[in-house]
Amino acid sequence: MQEPIGNIGTNIRKLRKKKGLTLERLSSLAHITRSMISQIENNKSLPSLKTLQHFSSALNVPIGSLFESNGIPETPTLRKKDRQPLKTKSGVTFFLLTPNLGHHNIEVLYNVYAPNGSTGPLYRHAGEECGIVLKGRFKVAWNRKTYILEEGDAIYIDSSKPHRITNIDKGESIAIWINSPPTW
């Protein structure tokens, strides 16, 4: 099945041109090959979360701006039909629920984890997070400890400590995740 790409590639191209960057310069700043950038900009390849983080850093924009749809006015609402999924290779699909108005201090994500899906290796970043399990079971590794969360459970963590979230249910697991400051 083809994963939805949406306007990500088009938005990256527009941001690159708006900032006056050549493919070569963006390649150097983002540590992504020219050919890969070209494939992404032409919506022929879906960037990984890590690649999106590289683009975000190189273009000096929040990751959420890479998903903005042209022609849609800024609004405090986000309709379910307008959510753009970001599927990772590690089995997680993220849906940003916070409309990108450019001035929020938190973000809310609806995360769908495939069986054994995870956020990948332990990682850390500035900020804090709160997660609420809507369906299934999760193992949260945080600060050298492990926590098992079931439907209805919640967790709050300091994101500067190493952490990873893994679906340990036999089926799909779903959680709402809140980050401050926004990581997207």
Short mmCIF file of C-alpha atoms in Angstrom, two decimals:
data_model
loop_
_atom_site.label_atom_id
_atom_site.label_comp_id
_atom_site.label_asym_id
_atom_site.label_seq_id
_atom_site.Cartn_x
_atom_site.Cartn_y
_atom_site.Cartn_z
CA MET A 1 0.00 0.00 0.00
CA GLN A 2 1.30 3.46 -0.92
CA GLU A 3 1.73 5.73 2.10
CA PRO A 4 0.14 9.20 1.86
CA ILE A 5 2.70 11.81 0.98
CA GLY A 6 0.49 14.89 0.83
CA ASN A 7 2.21 18.22 0.29
CA ILE A 8 5.41 17.51 2.21
CA GLY A 9 7.71 17.51 -0.83
CA THR A 10 6.03 20.53 -2.38
CA ASN A 11 6.27 22.41 0.92
CA ILE A 12 9.97 21.56 1.30
CA ARG A 13 10.66 22.89 -2.21
CA LYS A 14 8.73 26.11 -1.52
CA LEU A 15 10.55 26.67 1.78
CA ARG A 16 13.93 25.95 0.15
CA LYS A 17 13.26 28.45 -2.65
CA LYS A 18 11.80 31.03 -0.25
CA LYS A 19 15.06 30.88 1.71
CA GLY A 20 17.10 31.14 -1.49
CA LEU A 21 18.75 27.74 -1.05
CA THR A 22 19.96 25.58 -3.91
CA LEU A 23 19.61 21.80 -3.81
CA GLU A 24 23.35 21.63 -3.17
CA ARG A 25 23.18 24.02 -0.22
CA LEU A 26 20.18 22.29 1.36
CA SER A 27 21.93 18.96 0.84
CA SER A 28 24.95 20.27 2.72
CA LEU A 29 22.90 21.79 5.56
CA ALA A 30 20.54 18.84 6.00
CA HIS A 31 23.07 16.05 5.34
CA ILE A 32 20.73 14.55 2.73
CA THR A 33 21.81 13.70 -0.82
CA ARG A 34 20.69 15.93 -3.69
CA SER A 35 18.99 13.00 -5.39
CA MET A 36 17.00 12.16 -2.24
CA ILE A 37 15.93 15.80 -1.83
CA SER A 38 14.81 15.84 -5.47
CA GLN A 39 12.78 12.64 -5.02
CA ILE A 40 11.15 14.04 -1.87
CA GLU A 41 10.43 17.45 -3.44
CA ASN A 42 8.78 15.68 -6.39
CA ASN A 43 6.71 13.55 -3.99
CA LYS A 44 8.31 10.34 -5.29
CA SER A 45 9.75 9.38 -1.91
CA LEU A 46 8.38 9.67 1.61
CA PRO A 47 10.90 11.15 4.07
CA SER A 48 11.51 9.39 7.38
CA LEU A 49 10.96 11.21 10.66
CA LYS A 50 14.73 11.61 11.02
CA THR A 51 14.94 13.11 7.51
CA LEU A 52 12.11 15.52 8.36
CA GLN A 53 14.04 16.56 11.46
CA HIS A 54 17.08 17.27 9.26
CA PHE A 55 14.95 19.37 6.88
CA SER A 56 13.39 21.22 9.81
CA SER A 57 16.80 22.07 11.24
CA ALA A 58 18.35 23.04 7.89
CA LEU A 59 15.39 25.24 6.90
CA ASN A 60 15.04 26.62 10.45
CA VAL A 61 11.31 25.86 10.63
CA PRO A 62 9.15 23.66 12.88
CA ILE A 63 8.50 20.19 11.43
CA GLY A 64 4.78 20.99 11.36
CA SER A 65 5.37 23.66 8.71
CA LEU A 66 6.47 20.90 6.33
CA PHE A 67 2.91 19.53 6.46
CA GLU A 68 0.99 22.78 5.95
CA SER A 69 -1.52 22.70 3.13
CA ASN A 70 -1.61 25.70 0.84
CA GLY A 71 -4.92 27.50 0.55
CA ILE A 72 -6.22 26.33 3.92
CA PRO A 73 -6.71 29.33 6.21
CA GLU A 74 -5.20 29.31 9.68
CA THR A 75 -7.84 28.10 12.08
CA PRO A 76 -7.89 26.74 15.63
CA THR A 77 -9.67 23.61 14.37
CA LEU A 78 -8.31 20.56 12.58
CA ARG A 79 -10.84 18.24 10.98
CA LYS A 80 -10.19 14.50 11.05
CA LYS A 81 -10.27 14.43 7.23
CA ASP A 82 -7.48 17.05 7.11
CA ARG A 83 -5.01 15.17 9.32
CA GLN A 84 -1.84 14.17 7.49
CA PRO A 85 -0.25 10.92 8.66
CA LEU A 86 3.46 10.49 9.09
CA LYS A 87 4.38 6.79 9.03
CA THR A 88 7.71 5.74 10.43
CA LYS A 89 9.73 2.67 9.51
CA SER A 90 9.56 1.61 13.17
CA GLY A 91 5.78 1.06 13.01
CA VAL A 92 4.26 4.28 14.30
CA THR A 93 1.87 6.60 12.49
CA PHE A 94 1.74 10.12 13.93
CA PHE A 95 -1.16 12.52 13.38
CA LEU A 96 -0.57 16.11 14.51
CA LEU A 97 -3.78 17.33 16.18
CA THR A 98 -2.57 20.84 16.97
CA PRO A 99 -3.25 23.21 14.07
CA ASN A 100 -0.03 24.89 13.01
CA LEU A 101 -0.74 28.50 13.90
CA GLY A 102 2.92 29.22 14.56
CA HIS A 103 2.54 30.35 18.15
CA HIS A 104 1.56 27.40 20.33
CA ASN A 105 3.63 26.14 23.25
CA ILE A 106 2.31 22.58 23.18
CA GLU A 107 1.48 20.04 20.54
CA VAL A 108 -0.94 17.16 20.68
CA LEU A 109 -0.42 13.98 18.65
CA TYR A 110 -2.67 11.00 17.96
CA ASN A 111 -0.24 8.07 17.65
CA VAL A 112 -1.10 4.67 16.19
CA TYR A 113 1.44 1.92 16.89
CA ALA A 114 1.53 -1.32 14.88
CA PRO A 115 2.28 -4.50 16.86
CA ASN A 116 5.88 -4.13 18.16
CA GLY A 117 5.96 -0.57 16.77
CA SER A 118 8.17 1.85 18.67
CA THR A 119 9.64 5.33 18.62
CA GLY A 120 12.99 3.70 17.77
CA PRO A 121 16.17 3.80 19.83
CA LEU A 122 16.29 5.64 23.15
CA TYR A 123 16.39 9.37 22.50
CA ARG A 124 16.20 12.63 24.41
CA HIS A 125 15.27 16.24 23.67
CA ALA A 126 14.38 19.38 25.55
CA GLY A 127 10.94 19.58 27.10
CA GLU A 128 8.30 17.45 28.73
CA GLU A 129 5.70 14.95 27.53
CA CYS A 130 2.46 13.45 28.72
CA GLY A 131 0.89 10.37 27.16
CA ILE A 132 -2.55 8.81 27.59
CA VAL A 133 -3.28 5.27 26.37
CA LEU A 134 -6.54 5.00 24.44
CA LYS A 135 -6.15 1.39 23.27
CA GLY A 136 -3.69 -1.46 23.83
CA ARG A 137 -0.57 -1.68 25.99
CA PHE A 138 2.73 0.19 25.94
CA LYS A 139 6.15 -0.24 27.47
CA VAL A 140 7.73 3.14 28.19
CA ALA A 141 11.46 3.06 28.85
CA TRP A 142 12.44 6.26 30.63
CA ASN A 143 15.46 7.22 32.68
CA ARG A 144 16.68 3.60 33.04
CA LYS A 145 13.28 2.34 34.23
CA THR A 146 10.42 0.59 32.45
CA TYR A 147 6.72 1.36 32.86
CA ILE A 148 3.84 -0.73 31.49
CA LEU A 149 0.79 1.32 30.52
CA GLU A 150 -2.66 -0.03 29.71
CA GLU A 151 -5.84 1.52 28.38
CA GLY A 152 -6.72 4.61 30.44
CA ASP A 153 -3.24 4.94 31.99
CA ALA A 154 -1.17 8.10 31.63
CA ILE A 155 2.48 9.04 32.06
CA TYR A 156 4.37 12.31 32.40
CA ILE A 157 8.10 12.42 31.59
CA ASP A 158 10.97 14.86 31.42
CA SER A 159 12.03 14.51 27.77
CA SER A 160 15.65 15.39 28.52
CA LYS A 161 16.03 11.86 29.95
CA PRO A 162 16.47 8.94 27.51
CA HIS A 163 13.10 7.46 26.53
CA ARG A 164 11.38 5.09 24.10
CA ILE A 165 7.77 4.01 23.66
CA THR A 166 6.90 0.51 22.38
CA ASN A 167 3.59 -1.21 21.65
CA ILE A 168 3.58 -4.51 23.55
CA ASP A 169 0.02 -5.47 22.60
CA LYS A 170 -0.71 -8.20 20.03
CA GLY A 171 -2.72 -5.68 18.01
CA GLU A 172 -2.62 -1.99 17.24
CA SER A 173 -2.20 0.40 20.19
CA ILE A 174 -3.23 4.06 20.24
CA ALA A 175 -2.17 6.96 22.48
CA ILE A 176 -2.60 10.70 22.67
CA TRP A 177 0.77 12.37 23.26
CA ILE A 178 1.33 15.96 24.39
CA ASN A 179 4.73 17.63 23.98
CA SER A 180 5.99 20.96 25.25
CA PRO A 181 7.66 22.66 23.58
CA PRO A 182 6.42 21.33 20.24
CA THR A 183 8.79 18.90 18.55
CA TRP A 184 7.00 19.08 15.20
#
